[in-house]
PDB file of C-alpha atoms in Angstrom:
ATOM      1  CA  MET A 285     133.772 116.657   8.162  1.00  0.00           C
ATOM      2  CA  ILE A 286     132.110 115.243  11.235  1.00  0.00           C
ATOM      3  CA  SER A 287     131.060 111.602  10.905  1.00  0.00           C
ATOM      4  CA  ARG A 288     127.445 110.616  11.373  1.00  0.00           C
ATOM      5  CA  LEU A 289     128.468 108.202  14.141  1.00  0.00           C
ATOM      6  CA  GLU A 290     130.283 110.978  16.018  1.00  0.00           C
ATOM      7  CA  ASP A 291     127.282 113.280  15.668  1.00  0.00           C
ATOM      8  CA  ILE A 292     124.882 110.637  16.982  1.00  0.00           C
ATOM      9  CA  THR A 293     127.223 109.701  19.840  1.00  0.00           C
ATOM     10  CA  GLY A 294     127.588 113.336  20.821  1.00  0.00           C
ATOM     11  CA  LYS A 295     123.848 113.844  20.642  1.00  0.00           C
ATOM     12  CA  VAL A 296     123.128 110.896  22.948  1.00  0.00           C
ATOM     13  CA  PHE A 297     125.794 112.026  25.419  1.00  0.00           C
ATOM     14  CA  LEU A 298     124.500 115.606  25.580  1.00  0.00           C
ATOM     15  CA  VAL A 299     120.874 114.557  25.894  1.00  0.00           C
ATOM     16  CA  LEU A 300     121.664 112.212  28.789  1.00  0.00           C
ATOM     17  CA  VAL A 301     123.829 114.755  30.611  1.00  0.00           C
ATOM     18  CA  PHE A 302     121.443 117.690  30.250  1.00  0.00           C
ATOM     19  CA  PHE A 303     118.414 115.510  31.010  1.00  0.00           C
ATOM     20  CA  PHE A 304     120.126 114.472  34.256  1.00  0.00           C
ATOM     21  CA  LEU A 305     120.883 118.116  35.040  1.00  0.00           C
ATOM     22  CA  ALA A 306     117.254 119.002  34.365  1.00  0.00           C
ATOM     23  CA  LEU A 307     116.128 116.327  36.837  1.00  0.00           C
ATOM     24  CA  GLN A 308     118.533 117.737  39.430  1.00  0.00           C
ATOM     25  CA  GLN A 309     117.102 121.181  38.794  1.00  0.00           C
ATOM     26  CA  ILE A 310     113.578 119.869  39.354  1.00  0.00           C
ATOM     27  CA  VAL A 311     114.670 118.400  42.694  1.00  0.00           C
ATOM     28  CA  SER A 312     116.169 121.750  43.741  1.00  0.00           C
ATOM     29  CA  ILE A 313     112.976 123.570  42.722  1.00  0.00           C
ATOM     30  CA  VAL A 314     110.828 121.194  44.776  1.00  0.00           C
ATOM     31  CA  THR A 315     113.166 121.677  47.748  1.00  0.00           C
ATOM     32  CA  ILE A 316     112.929 125.471  47.507  1.00  0.00           C
ATOM     33  CA  ILE A 317     109.139 125.330  47.355  1.00  0.00           C
ATOM     34  CA  ARG A 318     108.997 123.079  50.440  1.00  0.00           C
ATOM     35  CA  LEU A 319     111.446 125.169  52.467  1.00  0.00           C
ATOM     36  CA  ARG A 320     110.473 128.620  51.255  1.00  0.00           C
ATOM     37  CA  GLY A 321     109.618 129.740  54.769  1.00  0.00           C
ATOM     38  CA  ASN A 322     113.135 128.891  55.939  1.00  0.00           C
ATOM     39  CA  LEU A 323     115.087 130.285  53.003  1.00  0.00           C
ATOM     40  CA  GLU A 324     116.037 133.881  52.350  1.00  0.00           C
ATOM     41  CA  LEU A 325     115.260 135.334  48.942  1.00  0.00           C
ATOM     42  CA  TRP A 326     113.424 132.186  47.880  1.00  0.00           C
ATOM     43  CA  PRO A 327     111.289 133.935  45.203  1.00  0.00           C
ATOM     44  CA  LEU A 328     114.413 135.120  43.378  1.00  0.00           C
ATOM     45  CA  ASP A 329     116.135 131.777  43.794  1.00  0.00           C
ATOM     46  CA  LEU A 330     113.036 129.926  42.608  1.00  0.00           C
ATOM     47  CA  SER A 331     112.719 132.153  39.543  1.00  0.00           C
ATOM     48  CA  SER A 332     116.369 131.623  38.710  1.00  0.00           C
ATOM     49  CA  ARG A 333     116.076 127.863  38.946  1.00  0.00           C
ATOM     50  CA  LEU A 334     112.853 127.780  36.914  1.00  0.00           C
ATOM     51  CA  LEU A 335     114.578 129.687  34.116  1.00  0.00           C
ATOM     52  CA  GLY A 336     117.536 127.329  34.458  1.00  0.00           C
ATOM     53  CA  LEU A 337     115.171 124.377  34.013  1.00  0.00           C
ATOM     54  CA  ILE A 338     113.683 125.948  30.875  1.00  0.00           C
ATOM     55  CA  PHE A 339     117.188 126.467  29.502  1.00  0.00           C
ATOM     56  CA  LEU A 340     118.173 122.843  30.170  1.00  0.00           C
ATOM     57  CA  CYS A 341     114.963 121.516  28.594  1.00  0.00           C
ATOM     58  CA  LEU A 342     115.578 123.682  25.538  1.00  0.00           C
ATOM     59  CA  VAL A 343     119.108 122.322  25.209  1.00  0.00           C
ATOM     60  CA  VAL A 344     117.781 118.750  25.356  1.00  0.00           C
ATOM     61  CA  GLY A 345     115.032 119.455  22.812  1.00  0.00           C
ATOM     62  CA  LEU A 346     117.250 121.331  20.356  1.00  0.00           C
ATOM     63  CA  THR A 347     119.967 118.686  20.622  1.00  0.00           C
ATOM     64  CA  VAL A 348     117.443 116.009  19.650  1.00  0.00           C
ATOM     65  CA  LEU A 349     116.034 118.090  16.774  1.00  0.00           C
ATOM     66  CA  ARG A 350     119.241 119.747  15.560  1.00  0.00           C
ATOM     67  CA  LEU A 351     120.076 119.872  11.873  1.00  0.00           C
ATOM     68  CA  PRO A 352     122.655 117.473  10.433  1.00  0.00           C
ATOM     69  CA  PRO A 353     126.207 118.861  10.476  1.00  0.00           C
ATOM     70  CA  ARG A 354     127.735 120.348   7.342  1.00  0.00           C
ATOM     71  CA  GLN A 355     131.233 120.673   8.758  1.00  0.00           C
ATOM     72  CA  SER A 356     132.993 120.435  12.102  1.00  0.00           C
ATOM     73  CA  ALA A 357     136.316 121.589  13.512  1.00  0.00           C
ATOM     74  CA  GLU A 358     139.071 119.037  13.062  1.00  0.00           C
ATOM     75  CA  GLY A 359     141.222 117.627  15.810  1.00  0.00           C
ATOM     76  CA  VAL A 360     140.872 116.900  19.514  1.00  0.00           C
ATOM     77  CA  GLU A 361     141.450 120.426  20.857  1.00  0.00           C
ATOM     78  CA  PRO A 362     138.146 121.976  19.654  1.00  0.00           C
ATOM     79  CA  ARG A 363     136.214 119.082  21.184  1.00  0.00           C
ATOM     80  CA  LEU A 364     138.002 119.217  24.531  1.00  0.00           C
ATOM     81  CA  THR A 365     137.668 123.008  24.588  1.00  0.00           C
ATOM     82  CA  ALA A 366     133.936 122.773  23.915  1.00  0.00           C
ATOM     83  CA  LEU A 367     133.427 120.271  26.734  1.00  0.00           C
ATOM     84  CA  ALA A 368     135.558 122.298  29.144  1.00  0.00           C
ATOM     85  CA  GLY A 369     133.697 125.506  28.286  1.00  0.00           C
ATOM     86  CA  THR A 370     130.303 123.826  28.608  1.00  0.00           C
ATOM     87  CA  PHE A 371     130.793 121.941  31.864  1.00  0.00           C
ATOM     88  CA  GLY A 372     133.739 123.620  33.583  1.00  0.00           C
ATOM     89  CA  LEU A 373     131.675 126.265  35.304  1.00  0.00           C
ATOM     90  CA  MET A 374     129.615 123.572  37.057  1.00  0.00           C
ATOM     91  CA  VAL A 375     132.582 123.101  39.375  1.00  0.00           C
ATOM     92  CA  LEU A 376     131.529 126.372  41.021  1.00  0.00           C
ATOM     93  CA  VAL A 377     128.394 124.697  42.312  1.00  0.00           C
ATOM     94  CA  VAL A 378     130.330 122.205  44.455  1.00  0.00           C
ATOM     95  CA  LEU A 379     132.970 124.619  45.745  1.00  0.00           C
ATOM     96  CA  PRO A 380     132.800 125.761  49.377  1.00  0.00           C
ATOM     97  CA  ARG A 381     131.180 129.179  49.412  1.00  0.00           C
ATOM     98  CA  GLY A 382     133.230 132.220  50.271  1.00  0.00           C
ATOM     99  CA  THR A 383     132.039 135.056  52.479  1.00  0.00           C
ATOM    100  CA  THR A 384     129.088 136.571  50.610  1.00  0.00           C
ATOM    101  CA  ARG A 385     126.890 139.303  52.080  1.00  0.00           C
ATOM    102  CA  PRO A 386     123.081 139.005  51.700  1.00  0.00           C
ATOM    103  CA  GLU A 387     122.963 142.019  49.390  1.00  0.00           C
ATOM    104  CA  MET A 388     125.599 140.376  47.193  1.00  0.00           C
ATOM    105  CA  MET A 389     123.472 137.240  47.034  1.00  0.00           C
ATOM    106  CA  ILE A 390     120.523 139.332  45.851  1.00  0.00           C
ATOM    107  CA  ALA A 391     122.659 140.983  43.192  1.00  0.00           C
ATOM    108  CA  SER A 392     124.167 137.676  42.047  1.00  0.00           C
ATOM    109  CA  THR A 393     120.750 136.025  41.715  1.00  0.00           C
ATOM    110  CA  ILE A 394     119.461 138.951  39.639  1.00  0.00           C
ATOM    111  CA  VAL A 395     122.534 138.737  37.389  1.00  0.00           C
ATOM    112  CA  ILE A 396     121.986 134.976  36.960  1.00  0.00           C
ATOM    113  CA  LEU A 397     118.317 135.618  36.130  1.00  0.00           C
ATOM    114  CA  ILE A 398     119.255 138.128  33.445  1.00  0.00           C
ATOM    115  CA  GLY A 399     121.922 135.882  31.955  1.00  0.00           C
ATOM    116  CA  THR A 400     119.663 132.818  31.894  1.00  0.00           C
ATOM    117  CA  ALA A 401     116.753 134.732  30.351  1.00  0.00           C
ATOM    118  CA  LEU A 402     119.036 136.074  27.617  1.00  0.00           C
ATOM    119  CA  SER A 403     120.446 132.584  27.035  1.00  0.00           C
ATOM    120  CA  ILE A 404     116.926 131.217  26.526  1.00  0.00           C
ATOM    121  CA  HIS A 405     116.189 134.037  24.068  1.00  0.00           C
ATOM    122  CA  CYS A 406     119.357 133.234  22.107  1.00  0.00           C
ATOM    123  CA  LEU A 407     118.559 129.511  22.057  1.00  0.00           C
ATOM    124  CA  PHE A 408     115.125 130.227  20.556  1.00  0.00           C
ATOM    125  CA  TRP A 409     116.777 132.143  17.715  1.00  0.00           C
ATOM    126  CA  LEU A 410     119.564 129.601  17.246  1.00  0.00           C
ATOM    127  CA  GLY A 411     116.999 126.805  17.066  1.00  0.00           C
ATOM    128  CA  ARG A 412     118.058 123.638  15.289  1.00  0.00           C
ATOM    129  CA  SER A 413     121.481 125.129  14.515  1.00  0.00           C
ATOM    130  CA  PHE A 414     122.441 124.658  18.182  1.00  0.00           C
ATOM    131  CA  SER A 415     125.703 122.789  18.794  1.00  0.00           C
ATOM    132  CA  VAL A 416     128.039 122.362  21.728  1.00  0.00           C
ATOM    133  CA  MET A 417     130.956 121.419  19.495  1.00  0.00           C
ATOM    134  CA  ALA A 418     132.358 123.765  16.851  1.00  0.00           C
ATOM    135  CA  THR A 419     130.021 122.594  14.101  1.00  0.00           C
ATOM    136  CA  ALA A 420     128.395 124.373  11.152  1.00  0.00           C
ATOM    137  CA  ARG A 421     124.737 123.459  10.651  1.00  0.00           C
ATOM    138  CA  LYS A 422     122.921 126.605   9.467  1.00  0.00           C
ATOM    139  CA  LEU A 423     124.080 130.210   9.613  1.00  0.00           C
ATOM    140  CA  VAL A 424     121.893 132.350  11.889  1.00  0.00           C
ATOM    141  CA  THR A 425     122.299 136.120  11.474  1.00  0.00           C
ATOM    142  CA  SER A 426     118.975 137.507  12.742  1.00  0.00           C
ATOM    143  CA  GLY A 427     117.584 138.393  16.160  1.00  0.00           C
ATOM    144  CA  PRO A 428     120.348 138.631  18.796  1.00  0.00           C
ATOM    145  CA  TYR A 429     122.772 137.318  16.160  1.00  0.00           C
ATOM    146  CA  ALA A 430     122.312 140.588  14.282  1.00  0.00           C
ATOM    147  CA  ILE A 431     123.682 142.439  17.335  1.00  0.00           C
ATOM    148  CA  VAL A 432     126.730 140.280  18.096  1.00  0.00           C
ATOM    149  CA  ARG A 433     128.060 137.124  16.477  1.00  0.00           C
ATOM    150  CA  HIS A 434     128.109 135.124  19.730  1.00  0.00           C
ATOM    151  CA  PRO A 435     125.154 136.329  21.837  1.00  0.00           C
ATOM    152  CA  LEU A 436     124.698 132.976  23.586  1.00  0.00           C
ATOM    153  CA  TYR A 437     128.257 133.108  24.911  1.00  0.00           C
ATOM    154  CA  ALA A 438     127.707 136.710  25.988  1.00  0.00           C
ATOM    155  CA  ALA A 439     124.525 135.715  27.863  1.00  0.00           C
ATOM    156  CA  GLU A 440     126.255 132.747  29.483  1.00  0.00           C
ATOM    157  CA  ALA A 441     129.096 135.044  30.557  1.00  0.00           C
ATOM    158  CA  ILE A 442     126.562 137.176  32.430  1.00  0.00           C
ATOM    159  CA  SER A 443     125.291 134.087  34.245  1.00  0.00           C
ATOM    160  CA  ALA A 444     128.872 133.041  34.973  1.00  0.00           C
ATOM    161  CA  ILE A 445     129.553 136.407  36.602  1.00  0.00           C
ATOM    162  CA  GLY A 446     126.456 135.882  38.754  1.00  0.00           C
ATOM    163  CA  PHE A 447     127.672 132.457  39.863  1.00  0.00           C
ATOM    164  CA  LEU A 448     131.082 133.914  40.657  1.00  0.00           C
ATOM    165  CA  MET A 449     129.478 136.621  42.799  1.00  0.00           C
ATOM    166  CA  ALA A 450     127.507 133.978  44.711  1.00  0.00           C
ATOM    167  CA  ASN A 451     130.526 131.693  45.218  1.00  0.00           C
ATOM    168  CA  TRP A 452     133.204 134.336  45.692  1.00  0.00           C
ATOM    169  CA  SER A 453     136.607 132.877  46.551  1.00  0.00           C
ATOM    170  CA  LEU A 454     140.047 132.644  45.008  1.00  0.00           C
ATOM    171  CA  ALA A 455     139.315 129.134  43.717  1.00  0.00           C
ATOM    172  CA  ALA A 456     136.053 130.326  42.142  1.00  0.00           C
ATOM    173  CA  LEU A 457     137.859 133.256  40.528  1.00  0.00           C
ATOM    174  CA  LEU A 458     140.502 130.964  39.003  1.00  0.00           C
ATOM    175  CA  ILE A 459     137.879 128.525  37.715  1.00  0.00           C
ATOM    176  CA  SER A 460     135.873 131.376  36.200  1.00  0.00           C
ATOM    177  CA  ALA A 461     138.979 132.762  34.500  1.00  0.00           C
ATOM    178  CA  ALA A 462     139.698 129.353  32.985  1.00  0.00           C
ATOM    179  CA  HIS A 463     136.052 129.077  31.894  1.00  0.00           C
ATOM    180  CA  PHE A 464     136.172 132.428  30.101  1.00  0.00           C
ATOM    181  CA  ALA A 465     139.430 131.432  28.391  1.00  0.00           C
ATOM    182  CA  PHE A 466     137.870 128.217  27.097  1.00  0.00           C
ATOM    183  CA  GLN A 467     134.796 130.119  25.901  1.00  0.00           C
ATOM    184  CA  PHE A 468     136.907 132.592  23.928  1.00  0.00           C
ATOM    185  CA  ARG A 469     138.765 129.703  22.343  1.00  0.00           C
ATOM    186  CA  ARG A 470     135.429 128.087  21.430  1.00  0.00           C
ATOM    187  CA  MET A 471     134.388 131.265  19.620  1.00  0.00           C
ATOM    188  CA  PHE A 472     137.519 131.245  17.475  1.00  0.00           C
ATOM    189  CA  ASN A 473     137.090 127.530  16.703  1.00  0.00           C
ATOM    190  CA  GLU A 474     133.486 128.106  15.669  1.00  0.00           C
ATOM    191  CA  GLU A 475     134.378 131.130  13.554  1.00  0.00           C
ATOM    192  CA  ARG A 476     136.964 129.110  11.642  1.00  0.00           C
ATOM    193  CA  VAL A 477     134.380 126.442  10.790  1.00  0.00           C
ATOM    194  CA  LEU A 478     131.676 128.945   9.873  1.00  0.00           C
ATOM    195  CA  ARG A 479     134.018 130.926   7.616  1.00  0.00           C
ATOM    196  CA  SER A 480     135.048 127.812   5.727  1.00  0.00           C
ATOM    197  CA  THR A 481     131.453 126.566   5.385  1.00  0.00           C
ATOM    198  CA  PHE A 482     129.491 129.736   4.603  1.00  0.00           C
ATOM    199  CA  PRO A 483     131.016 132.179   2.073  1.00  0.00           C
ATOM    200  CA  GLU A 484     128.704 134.934   3.360  1.00  0.00           C
ATOM    201  CA  TYR A 485     130.144 134.687   6.868  1.00  0.00           C
ATOM    202  CA  ALA A 486     133.003 137.062   6.064  1.00  0.00           C
ATOM    203  CA  SER A 487     130.565 139.846   5.183  1.00  0.00           C
ATOM    204  CA  TYR A 488     128.495 139.099   8.288  1.00  0.00           C
ATOM    205  CA  ALA A 489     131.579 139.163  10.526  1.00  0.00           C
ATOM    206  CA  GLY A 490     132.656 142.443   8.981  1.00  0.00           C
ATOM    207  CA  SER A 491     129.428 144.197   9.938  1.00  0.00           C
ATOM    208  CA  VAL A 492     128.527 142.532  13.269  1.00  0.00           C
ATOM    209  CA  PRO A 493     130.878 142.679  16.317  1.00  0.00           C
ATOM    210  CA  MET A 494     132.001 139.456  17.924  1.00  0.00           C
ATOM    211  CA  LEU A 495     130.834 139.826  21.520  1.00  0.00           C
ATOM    212  CA  ILE A 496     130.208 143.448  22.566  1.00  0.00           C
ATOM    213  CA  PRO A 497     127.284 145.329  20.928  1.00  0.00           C
ATOM    214  CA  ARG A 498     128.411 148.214  18.757  1.00  0.00           C
ATOM    215  CA  PRO A 499     126.669 150.966  20.840  1.00  0.00           C
ATOM    216  CA  LEU A 500     128.654 149.843  23.897  1.00  0.00           C
ATOM    217  CA  ILE A 501     131.878 149.873  21.876  1.00  0.00           C
ATOM    218  CA  MET A 502     131.163 153.379  20.610  1.00  0.00           C
ATOM    219  CA  ALA A 503     130.289 154.567  24.130  1.00  0.00           C
ATOM    220  CA  GLY A 504     133.620 153.257  25.371  1.00  0.00           C
ATOM    221  CA  VAL A 505     135.473 155.024  22.563  1.00  0.00           C
ATOM    222  CA  LYS A 506     133.734 158.335  23.333  1.00  0.00           C
ATOM    223  CA  ARG A 507     134.577 158.068  27.037  1.00  0.00           C
ATOM    224  CA  GLY A 508     138.169 157.329  26.144  1.00  0.00           C
TER     225      GLY A 508
END
């Protein structure tokens, strides 16, 4: 069981961090608006950052309003994995950019837009059950969670691919690979907690795929 003190401490930490990130996003949006005549593709970039701001504000709001925990993963590893998966990809932002063609920048921004929009959609459905750590609050099985068991991770993976395209380099590739590894580990940690907390989770997991929608799985099988 997660202690109330740990839950409150984690809540304060996440709110402060994501509130700071939201302020940084506002600064970047203002900068883009001021320099739009000197920046290429500024409408796409502005749209991407506006959606990013909405996502960050949602995370702050849902963290404040989240339901009390019913159970949490035990040990240090799930907590470190959750933090690494959540914040590790931000390293891409400060890396020196590789050689990226303008058309690749357009494609990467569109991919980031799609991933961020889907992440916002998933957050709306997850609602007050949202957690960064592997914690069981309330089982959500409707909306995007009726398609795959971890739609938010799938949406964030799309955004991560977009960031990798925009910051293409060997270092960025290695960081992205580590990020995806941490995210997969987070899924397994969360599944363990959800299975032990909600008896109905086994039936849900048996009928809903983990990460790839069933039509895409079937299409791959037919092609094979």
